[in-house]
CSV table of C-alpha atoms and ligand atoms in Angstrom, one decimal:
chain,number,residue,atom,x,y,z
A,129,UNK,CA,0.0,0.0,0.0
A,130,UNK,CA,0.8,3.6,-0.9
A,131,UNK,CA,0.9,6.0,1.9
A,132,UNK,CA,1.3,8.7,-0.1
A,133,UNK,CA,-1.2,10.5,-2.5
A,134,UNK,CA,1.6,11.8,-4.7
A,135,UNK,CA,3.7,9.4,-6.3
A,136,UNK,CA,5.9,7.8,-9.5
A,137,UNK,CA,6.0,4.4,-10.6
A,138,UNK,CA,8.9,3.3,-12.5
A,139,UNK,CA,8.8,0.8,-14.8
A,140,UNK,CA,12.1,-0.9,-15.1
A,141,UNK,CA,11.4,-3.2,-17.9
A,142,UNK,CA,10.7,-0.1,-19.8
A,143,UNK,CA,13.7,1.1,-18.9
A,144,UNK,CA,15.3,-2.3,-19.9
A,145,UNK,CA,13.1,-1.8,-23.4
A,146,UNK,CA,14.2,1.9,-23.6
A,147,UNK,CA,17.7,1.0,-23.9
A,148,UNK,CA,17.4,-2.0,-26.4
A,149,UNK,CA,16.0,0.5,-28.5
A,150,UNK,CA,19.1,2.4,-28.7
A,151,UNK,CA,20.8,-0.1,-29.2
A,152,UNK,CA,18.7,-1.3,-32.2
A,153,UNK,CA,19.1,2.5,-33.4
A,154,UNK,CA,22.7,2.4,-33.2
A,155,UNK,CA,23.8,-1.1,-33.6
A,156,UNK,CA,27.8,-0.4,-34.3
A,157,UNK,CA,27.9,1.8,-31.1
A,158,UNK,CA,28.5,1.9,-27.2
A,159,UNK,CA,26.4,3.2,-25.4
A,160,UNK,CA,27.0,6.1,-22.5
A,161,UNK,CA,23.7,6.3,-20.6
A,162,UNK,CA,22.9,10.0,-19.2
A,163,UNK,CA,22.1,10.2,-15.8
A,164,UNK,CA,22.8,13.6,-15.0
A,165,UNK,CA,20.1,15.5,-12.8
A,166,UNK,CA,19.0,12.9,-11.0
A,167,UNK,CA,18.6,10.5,-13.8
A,168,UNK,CA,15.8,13.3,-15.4
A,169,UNK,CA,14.2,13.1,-11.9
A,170,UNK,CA,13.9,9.4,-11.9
A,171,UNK,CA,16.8,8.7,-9.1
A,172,UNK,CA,20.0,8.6,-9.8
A,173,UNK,CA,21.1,5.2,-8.0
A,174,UNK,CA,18.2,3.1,-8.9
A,175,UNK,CA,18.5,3.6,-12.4
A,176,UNK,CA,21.9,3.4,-12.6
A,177,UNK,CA,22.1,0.3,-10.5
A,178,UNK,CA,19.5,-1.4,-12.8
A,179,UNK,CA,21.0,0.5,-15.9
A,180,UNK,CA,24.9,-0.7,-15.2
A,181,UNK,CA,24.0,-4.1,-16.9
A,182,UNK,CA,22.8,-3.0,-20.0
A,183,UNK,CA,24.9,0.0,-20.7
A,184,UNK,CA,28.6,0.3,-21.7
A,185,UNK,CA,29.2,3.4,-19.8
A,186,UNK,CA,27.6,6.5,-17.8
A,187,UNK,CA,27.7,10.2,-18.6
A,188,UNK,CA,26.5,12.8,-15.6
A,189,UNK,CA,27.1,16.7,-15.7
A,190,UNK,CA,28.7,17.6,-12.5
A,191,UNK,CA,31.5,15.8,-10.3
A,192,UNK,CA,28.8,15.4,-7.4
A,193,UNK,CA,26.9,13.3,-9.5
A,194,UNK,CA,29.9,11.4,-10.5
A,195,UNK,CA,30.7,10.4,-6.3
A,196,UNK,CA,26.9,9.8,-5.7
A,197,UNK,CA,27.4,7.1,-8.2
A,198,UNK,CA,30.4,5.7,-7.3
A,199,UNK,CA,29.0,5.6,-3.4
A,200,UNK,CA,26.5,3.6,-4.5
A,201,UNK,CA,28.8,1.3,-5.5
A,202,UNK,CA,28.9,1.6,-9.5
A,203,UNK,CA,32.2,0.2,-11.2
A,204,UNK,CA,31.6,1.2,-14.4
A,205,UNK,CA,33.1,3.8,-16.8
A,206,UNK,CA,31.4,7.4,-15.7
A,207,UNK,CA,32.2,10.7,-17.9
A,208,UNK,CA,32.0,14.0,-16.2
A,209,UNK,CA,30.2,16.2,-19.4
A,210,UNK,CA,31.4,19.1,-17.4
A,211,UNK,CA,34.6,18.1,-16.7
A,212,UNK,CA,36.4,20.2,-13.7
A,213,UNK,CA,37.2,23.6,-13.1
A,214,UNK,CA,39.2,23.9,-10.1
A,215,UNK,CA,42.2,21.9,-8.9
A,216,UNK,CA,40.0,19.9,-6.1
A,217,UNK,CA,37.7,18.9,-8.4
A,218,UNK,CA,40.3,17.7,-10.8
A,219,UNK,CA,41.7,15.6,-8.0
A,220,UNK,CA,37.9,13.9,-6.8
A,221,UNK,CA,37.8,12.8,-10.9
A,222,UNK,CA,41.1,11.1,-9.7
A,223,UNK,CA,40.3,9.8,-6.4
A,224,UNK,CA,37.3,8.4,-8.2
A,225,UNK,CA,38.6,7.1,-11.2
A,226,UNK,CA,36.1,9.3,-13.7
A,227,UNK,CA,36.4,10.4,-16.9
A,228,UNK,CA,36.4,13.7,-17.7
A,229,UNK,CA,35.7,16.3,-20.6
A,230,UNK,CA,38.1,19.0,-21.7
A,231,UNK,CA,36.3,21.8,-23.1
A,232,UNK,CA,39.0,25.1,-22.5
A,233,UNK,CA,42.3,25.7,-22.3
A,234,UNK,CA,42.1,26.4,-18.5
A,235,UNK,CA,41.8,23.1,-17.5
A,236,UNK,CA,44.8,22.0,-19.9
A,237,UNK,CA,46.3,24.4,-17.3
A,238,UNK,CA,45.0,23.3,-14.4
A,239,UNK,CA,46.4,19.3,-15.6
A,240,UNK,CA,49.2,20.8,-16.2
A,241,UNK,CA,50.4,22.3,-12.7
A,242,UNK,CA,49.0,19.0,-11.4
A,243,UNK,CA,51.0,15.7,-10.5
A,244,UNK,CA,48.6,12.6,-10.9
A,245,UNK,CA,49.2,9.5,-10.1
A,246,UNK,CA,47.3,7.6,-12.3
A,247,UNK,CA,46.6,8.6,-15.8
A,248,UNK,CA,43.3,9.7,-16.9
A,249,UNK,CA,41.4,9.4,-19.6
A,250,UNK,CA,40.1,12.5,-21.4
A,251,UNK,CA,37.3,13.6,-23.6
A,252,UNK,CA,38.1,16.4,-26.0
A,253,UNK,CA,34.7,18.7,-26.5
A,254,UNK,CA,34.8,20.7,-29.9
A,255,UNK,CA,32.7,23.4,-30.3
A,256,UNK,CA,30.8,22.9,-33.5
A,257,UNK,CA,28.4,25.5,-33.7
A,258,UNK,CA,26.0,25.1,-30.6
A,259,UNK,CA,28.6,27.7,-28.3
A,260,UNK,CA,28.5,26.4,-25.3
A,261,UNK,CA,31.0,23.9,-23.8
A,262,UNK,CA,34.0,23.2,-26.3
A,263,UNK,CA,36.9,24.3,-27.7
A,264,UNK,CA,36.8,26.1,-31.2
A,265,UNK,CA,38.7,23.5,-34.2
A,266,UNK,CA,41.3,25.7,-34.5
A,267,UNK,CA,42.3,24.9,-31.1
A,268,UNK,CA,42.6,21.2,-31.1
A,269,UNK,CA,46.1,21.1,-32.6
A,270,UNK,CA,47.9,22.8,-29.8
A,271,UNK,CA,45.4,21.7,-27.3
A,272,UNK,CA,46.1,18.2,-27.9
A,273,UNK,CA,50.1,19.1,-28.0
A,274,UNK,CA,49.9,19.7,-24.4
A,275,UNK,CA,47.9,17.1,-23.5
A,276,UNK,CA,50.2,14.4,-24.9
A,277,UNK,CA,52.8,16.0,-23.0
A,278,UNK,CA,50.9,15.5,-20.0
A,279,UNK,CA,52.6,12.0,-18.3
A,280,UNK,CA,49.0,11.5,-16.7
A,281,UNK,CA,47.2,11.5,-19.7
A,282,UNK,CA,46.0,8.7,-21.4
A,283,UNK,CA,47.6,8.6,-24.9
A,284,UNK,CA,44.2,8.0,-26.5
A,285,UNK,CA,42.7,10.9,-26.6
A,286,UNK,CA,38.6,10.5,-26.9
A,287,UNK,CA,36.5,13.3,-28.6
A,288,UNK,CA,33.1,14.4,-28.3
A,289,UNK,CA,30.7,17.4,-29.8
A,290,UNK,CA,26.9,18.1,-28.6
A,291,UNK,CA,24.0,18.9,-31.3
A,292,UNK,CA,22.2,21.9,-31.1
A,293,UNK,CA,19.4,21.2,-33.4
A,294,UNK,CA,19.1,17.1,-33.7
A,295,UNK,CA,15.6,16.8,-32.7
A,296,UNK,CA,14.4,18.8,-35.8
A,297,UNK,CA,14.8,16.6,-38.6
A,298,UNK,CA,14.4,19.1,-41.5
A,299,UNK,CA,17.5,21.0,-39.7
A,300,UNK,CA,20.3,20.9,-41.6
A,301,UNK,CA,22.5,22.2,-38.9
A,302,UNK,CA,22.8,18.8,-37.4
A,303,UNK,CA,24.3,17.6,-40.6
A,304,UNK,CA,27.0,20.8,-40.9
A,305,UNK,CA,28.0,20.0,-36.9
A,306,UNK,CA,28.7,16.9,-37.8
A,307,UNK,CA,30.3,17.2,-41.0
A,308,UNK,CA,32.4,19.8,-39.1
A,309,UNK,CA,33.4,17.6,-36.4
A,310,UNK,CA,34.4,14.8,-39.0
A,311,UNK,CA,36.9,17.3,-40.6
A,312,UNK,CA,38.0,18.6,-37.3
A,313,UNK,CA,39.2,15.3,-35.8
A,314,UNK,CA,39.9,13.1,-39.2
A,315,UNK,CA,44.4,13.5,-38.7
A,316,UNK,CA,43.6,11.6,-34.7
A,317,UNK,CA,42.9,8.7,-33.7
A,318,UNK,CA,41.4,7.8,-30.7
A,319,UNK,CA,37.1,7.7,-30.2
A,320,UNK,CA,34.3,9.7,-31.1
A,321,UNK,CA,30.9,10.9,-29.9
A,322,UNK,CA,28.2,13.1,-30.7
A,323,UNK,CA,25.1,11.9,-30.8
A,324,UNK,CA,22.3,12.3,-28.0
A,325,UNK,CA,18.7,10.6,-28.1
A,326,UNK,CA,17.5,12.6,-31.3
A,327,UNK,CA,20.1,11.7,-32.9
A,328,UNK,CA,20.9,8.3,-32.4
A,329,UNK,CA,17.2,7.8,-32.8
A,330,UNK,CA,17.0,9.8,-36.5
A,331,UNK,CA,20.3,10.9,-37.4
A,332,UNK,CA,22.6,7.6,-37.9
A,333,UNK,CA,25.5,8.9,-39.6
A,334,UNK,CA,26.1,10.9,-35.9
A,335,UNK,CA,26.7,7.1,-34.3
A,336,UNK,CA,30.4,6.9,-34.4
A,337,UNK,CA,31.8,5.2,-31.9
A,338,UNK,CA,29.6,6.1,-28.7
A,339,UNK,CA,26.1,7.4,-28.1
A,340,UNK,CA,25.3,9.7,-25.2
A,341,UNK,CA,21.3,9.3,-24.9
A,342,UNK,CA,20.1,10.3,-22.0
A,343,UNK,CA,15.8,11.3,-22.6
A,344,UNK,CA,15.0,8.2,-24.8
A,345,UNK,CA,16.1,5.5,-22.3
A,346,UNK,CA,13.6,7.4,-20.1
A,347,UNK,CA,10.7,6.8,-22.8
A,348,UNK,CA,10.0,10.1,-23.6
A,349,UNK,CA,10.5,11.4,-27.8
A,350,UNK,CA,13.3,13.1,-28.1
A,351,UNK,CA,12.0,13.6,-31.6
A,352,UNK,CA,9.8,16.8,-32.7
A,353,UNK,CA,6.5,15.9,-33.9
A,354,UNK,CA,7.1,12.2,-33.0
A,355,UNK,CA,5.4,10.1,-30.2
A,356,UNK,CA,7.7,7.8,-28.1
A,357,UNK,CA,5.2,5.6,-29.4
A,358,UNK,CA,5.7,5.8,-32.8
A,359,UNK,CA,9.8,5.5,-32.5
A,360,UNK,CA,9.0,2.4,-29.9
A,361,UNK,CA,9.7,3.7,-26.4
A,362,UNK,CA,7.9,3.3,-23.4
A,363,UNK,CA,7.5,5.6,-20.5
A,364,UNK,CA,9.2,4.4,-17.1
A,365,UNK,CA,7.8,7.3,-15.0
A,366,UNK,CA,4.1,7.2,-14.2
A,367,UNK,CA,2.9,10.3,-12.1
A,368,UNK,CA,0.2,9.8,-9.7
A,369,UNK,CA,-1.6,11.1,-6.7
A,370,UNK,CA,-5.5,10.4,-5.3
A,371,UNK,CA,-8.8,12.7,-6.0
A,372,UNK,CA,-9.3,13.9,-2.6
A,373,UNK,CA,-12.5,15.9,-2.5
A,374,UNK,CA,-15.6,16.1,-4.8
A,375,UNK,CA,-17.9,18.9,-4.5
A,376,UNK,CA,-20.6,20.5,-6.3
A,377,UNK,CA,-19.7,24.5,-7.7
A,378,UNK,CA,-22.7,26.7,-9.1
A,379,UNK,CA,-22.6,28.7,-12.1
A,380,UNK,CA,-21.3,32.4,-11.4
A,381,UNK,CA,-19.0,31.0,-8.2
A,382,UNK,CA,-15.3,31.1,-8.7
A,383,UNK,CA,-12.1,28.6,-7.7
A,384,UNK,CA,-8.7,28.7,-6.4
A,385,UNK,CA,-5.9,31.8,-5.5
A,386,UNK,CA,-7.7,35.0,-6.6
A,387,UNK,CA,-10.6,33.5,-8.0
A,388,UNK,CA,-9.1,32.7,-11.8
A,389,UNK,CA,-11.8,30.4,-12.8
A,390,UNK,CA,-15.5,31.0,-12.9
A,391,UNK,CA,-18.1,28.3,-13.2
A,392,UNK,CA,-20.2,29.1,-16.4
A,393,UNK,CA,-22.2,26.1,-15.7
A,394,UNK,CA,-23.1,24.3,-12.4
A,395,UNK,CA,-19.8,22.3,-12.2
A,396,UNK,CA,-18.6,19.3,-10.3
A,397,UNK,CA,-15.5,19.8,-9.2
A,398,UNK,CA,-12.6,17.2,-8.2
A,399,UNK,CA,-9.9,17.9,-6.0
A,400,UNK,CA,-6.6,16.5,-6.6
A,401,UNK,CA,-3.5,16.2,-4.3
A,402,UNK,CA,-0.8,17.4,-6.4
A,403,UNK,CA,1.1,20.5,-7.2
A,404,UNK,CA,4.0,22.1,-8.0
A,405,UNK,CA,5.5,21.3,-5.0
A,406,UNK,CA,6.1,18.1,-5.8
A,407,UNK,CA,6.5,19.1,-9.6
A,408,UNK,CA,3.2,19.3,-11.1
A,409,UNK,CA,3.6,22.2,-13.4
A,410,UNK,CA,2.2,25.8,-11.9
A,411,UNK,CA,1.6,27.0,-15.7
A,412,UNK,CA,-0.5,23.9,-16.9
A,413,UNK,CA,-3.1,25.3,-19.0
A,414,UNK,CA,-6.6,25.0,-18.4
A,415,UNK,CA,-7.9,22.1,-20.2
A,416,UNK,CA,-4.2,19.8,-19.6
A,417,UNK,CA,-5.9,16.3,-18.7
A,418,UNK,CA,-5.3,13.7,-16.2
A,419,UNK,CA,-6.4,10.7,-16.8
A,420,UNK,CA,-8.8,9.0,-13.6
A,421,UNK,CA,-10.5,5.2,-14.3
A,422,UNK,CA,-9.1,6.1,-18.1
A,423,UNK,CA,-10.7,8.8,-18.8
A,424,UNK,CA,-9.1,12.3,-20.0
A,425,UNK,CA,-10.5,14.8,-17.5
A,426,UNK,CA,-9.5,18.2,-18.0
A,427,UNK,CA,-8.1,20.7,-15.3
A,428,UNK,CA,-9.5,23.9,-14.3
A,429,UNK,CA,-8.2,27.3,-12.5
A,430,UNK,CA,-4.9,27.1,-11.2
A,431,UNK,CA,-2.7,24.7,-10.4
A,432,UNK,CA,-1.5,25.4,-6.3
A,433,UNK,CA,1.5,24.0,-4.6
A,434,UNK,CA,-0.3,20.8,-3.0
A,435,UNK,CA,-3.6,20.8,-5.0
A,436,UNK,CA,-5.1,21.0,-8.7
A,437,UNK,CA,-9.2,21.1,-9.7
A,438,UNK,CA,-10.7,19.4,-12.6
A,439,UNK,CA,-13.9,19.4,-14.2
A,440,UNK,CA,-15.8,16.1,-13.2
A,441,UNK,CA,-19.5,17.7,-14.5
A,442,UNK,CA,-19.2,15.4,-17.9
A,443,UNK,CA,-18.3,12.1,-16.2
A,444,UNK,CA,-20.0,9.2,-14.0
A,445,UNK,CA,-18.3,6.7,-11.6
A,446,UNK,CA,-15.8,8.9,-10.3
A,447,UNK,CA,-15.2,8.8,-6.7
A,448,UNK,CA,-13.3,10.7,-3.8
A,449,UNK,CA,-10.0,8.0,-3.2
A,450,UNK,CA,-9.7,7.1,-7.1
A,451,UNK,CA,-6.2,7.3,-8.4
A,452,UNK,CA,-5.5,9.9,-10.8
A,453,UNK,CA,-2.4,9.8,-13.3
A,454,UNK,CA,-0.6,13.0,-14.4
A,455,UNK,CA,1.4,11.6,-16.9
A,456,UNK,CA,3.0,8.5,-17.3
A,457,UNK,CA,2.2,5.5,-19.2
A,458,UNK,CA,-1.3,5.9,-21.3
A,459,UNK,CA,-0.9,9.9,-21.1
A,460,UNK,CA,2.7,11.3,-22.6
A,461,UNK,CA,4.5,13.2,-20.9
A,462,UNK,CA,5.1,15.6,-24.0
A,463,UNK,CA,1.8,15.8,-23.9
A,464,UNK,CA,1.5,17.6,-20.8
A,465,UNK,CA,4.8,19.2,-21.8
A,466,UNK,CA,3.0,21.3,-24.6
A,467,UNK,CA,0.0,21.7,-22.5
A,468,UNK,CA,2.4,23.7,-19.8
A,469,UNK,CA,4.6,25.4,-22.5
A,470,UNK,CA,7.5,23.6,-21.9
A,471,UNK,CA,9.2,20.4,-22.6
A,472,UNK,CA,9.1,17.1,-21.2
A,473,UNK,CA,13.0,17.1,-19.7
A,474,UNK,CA,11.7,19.8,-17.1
A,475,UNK,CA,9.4,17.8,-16.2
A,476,UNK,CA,10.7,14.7,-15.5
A,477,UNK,CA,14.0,16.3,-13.7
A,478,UNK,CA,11.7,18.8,-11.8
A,479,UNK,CA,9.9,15.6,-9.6
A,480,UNK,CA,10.7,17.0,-6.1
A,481,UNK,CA,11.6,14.8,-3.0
A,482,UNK,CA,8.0,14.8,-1.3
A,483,UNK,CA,7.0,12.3,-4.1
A,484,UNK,CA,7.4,9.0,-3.3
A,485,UNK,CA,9.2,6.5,-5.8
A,486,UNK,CA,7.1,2.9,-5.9
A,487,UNK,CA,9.2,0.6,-8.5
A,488,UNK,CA,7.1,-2.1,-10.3
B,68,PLP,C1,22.2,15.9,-21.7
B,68,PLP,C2,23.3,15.5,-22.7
B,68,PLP,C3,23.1,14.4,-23.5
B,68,PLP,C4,21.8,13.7,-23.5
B,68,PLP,O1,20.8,14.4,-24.1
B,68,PLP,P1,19.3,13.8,-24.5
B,68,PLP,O2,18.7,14.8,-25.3
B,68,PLP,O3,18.6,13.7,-23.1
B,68,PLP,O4,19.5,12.5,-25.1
B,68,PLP,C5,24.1,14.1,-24.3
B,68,PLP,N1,25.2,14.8,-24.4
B,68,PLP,C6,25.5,15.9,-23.6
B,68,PLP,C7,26.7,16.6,-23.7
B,68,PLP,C8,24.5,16.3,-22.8
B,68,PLP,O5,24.7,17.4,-22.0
């Protein structure tokens, strides 16, 4: 039994499924799992603990993430995305055995003025047109001078870039980036990355050597205009929370924080315990549904920090206790992703830690 209103279920065979997709998409390549921000909000040890079989490596953003990981006791090959910045940080991704990118020449300087012991293994970023993390082409001759002079270095260097427009598939941009990073890195040898979950999913020429999805595994389309459905992924987080009050409203009589929503009708009205404090999001449009015994019931007024209304007048057999589902499997997440003007990512990473996590 549940004790509380408000909680995920995770499916772990989806998960399992979610990943032999990718592999299926990208048959010649490894596969680095993305478990950075709490595994999209999922829980970062579970999923990693269940993920480590199936996967060839993990990728997190931060260091912190990196430790958590390796606390709970996972051996396998971790890649900070951020790499370090600071000479402490560059000695944790030593203490803990990680991976690590390098994306300025700062922390070739930092490597530099450091002694290791053991030699680490490095992820050259390139910049190749999103500007953010990554060095500019022009810079990866002399970068990678210095970095071969470093003792604790690994001599094979690894390389990576990051798409900025993959999940639009009329976007040529994806196809200059990579065509870019080709050129850039064709005189080394040593591995290559690029692709995330819209691109291993509909860009294969972007597979190289290693694939960094990180939103597909969790069954959500990485994919404009496609369902998870239609590219064969299944959700692994089901939201859920309880209808906690029914009441009648008449027409004329208003609901919630300074009265946004007015009854034009006499309305039943169903109380639901969720909010944003545990995620829900506060800009869901009127009309975003939940779904309650399988049927789409839309909301109404605003959504509060522990409660949301919906409109119960046009349905029957609906009672106070009944479970209601805010997303999950059955209703998309991207679905209530467009409904809240935003994307499905902040969604999933935005589950806070009131919610309770039920594994099934
Ligand atoms: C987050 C991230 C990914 C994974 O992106 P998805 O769209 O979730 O697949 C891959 N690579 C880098 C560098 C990232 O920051």
């Amino acid at each position: 039994m549940i004790s509380a209103a408000a909680h995920i279920e995770l499916d772990l065979k989806a998960l399992r499924h979610n990943v032999c997709r990718a592999r299926e998409y990208a048959p010649q390549a490894k596969i680095m799992a993305v478990v950075k921000a709490n595994a999209y909000g999922h829980g970062l040890k579970l999923i990693a603990n269940y993920l480590a079989e199936y996967t060839d490596a993990f990728a997190v953003a931060r260091i912190d993430e990196a430790v958590r990981l390796r606390e709970a006791n996972v051996q396998a090959r971790i890649l900070v995305l951020q790499g370090f910045s600071q000479l402490d940080e560059l000695k944790l991704i030593q203490r803990y055995q990680l991976e690590t990118v390098i994306h300025t020449e700062q922390q070739v300087d930092l490597l530099e003025s450091e002694a290791l012991v053991t030699s680490l293994t490095v992820w050259v970023k390139i910049d190749t047109g999103m500007n953010r993390l990554g060095i500019r082409p022009q810079q990866l001759a002399g970068i990678l001078q210095r970095l071969q002079q470093c003792h604790h270095v690994q001599d094979e260097i690894n390389f990576m870039t990051h798409f900025a427009n993959a999940d639009d598939i009329q976007d040529d941009k994806t196809a200059q980036q990579l065509q870019l990073f080709n050129q850039t890195i064709a005189p080394y040898s040593g591995l290559r990355s690029s692709a995330n979950s819209a691109a291993t999913i509909a860009w294969p020429e972007t597979h190289l050597d290693w694939v960094r999805p990180g939103l597909m595994l969790y069954g959500a389309s990485p994919v404009l205009q496609q369902t998870a459905a239609q590219l064969g992924l299944q959700p692994v987080m089901s939201l859920y929370s309880r209808l906690i009050a029914i009441k009648a409203v008449k027409a004329g009589e208003r609901v919630g924080y300074s009265g946004s929503w007015l009854a034009e009708r006499d309305t039943i009205l169903g109380v639901v315990s969720i909010g944003y404090g545990d995620g829900y999001p506060r800009n869901a449009k009127q009309g975003t549904p939940v779904l309650i015994k399988h049927q789409r019931v839309p909301l109404i007024g605003r959504v509060s920090m522990d409660m949301v209304t919906v409109d119960l007048t046009e349905h029957s057999g609906i009672e106070p206790g009944d479970q209601v589902m805010l997303w999950g499997d059955g209703l998309p997440v991207e679905e209530i992703a467009t409904y809240a003007d935003t994307i499905p990512y902040t969604l999933l990473c935005g589950i806070t830690r009131r919610v309770q996590v039920v594994t099934v």
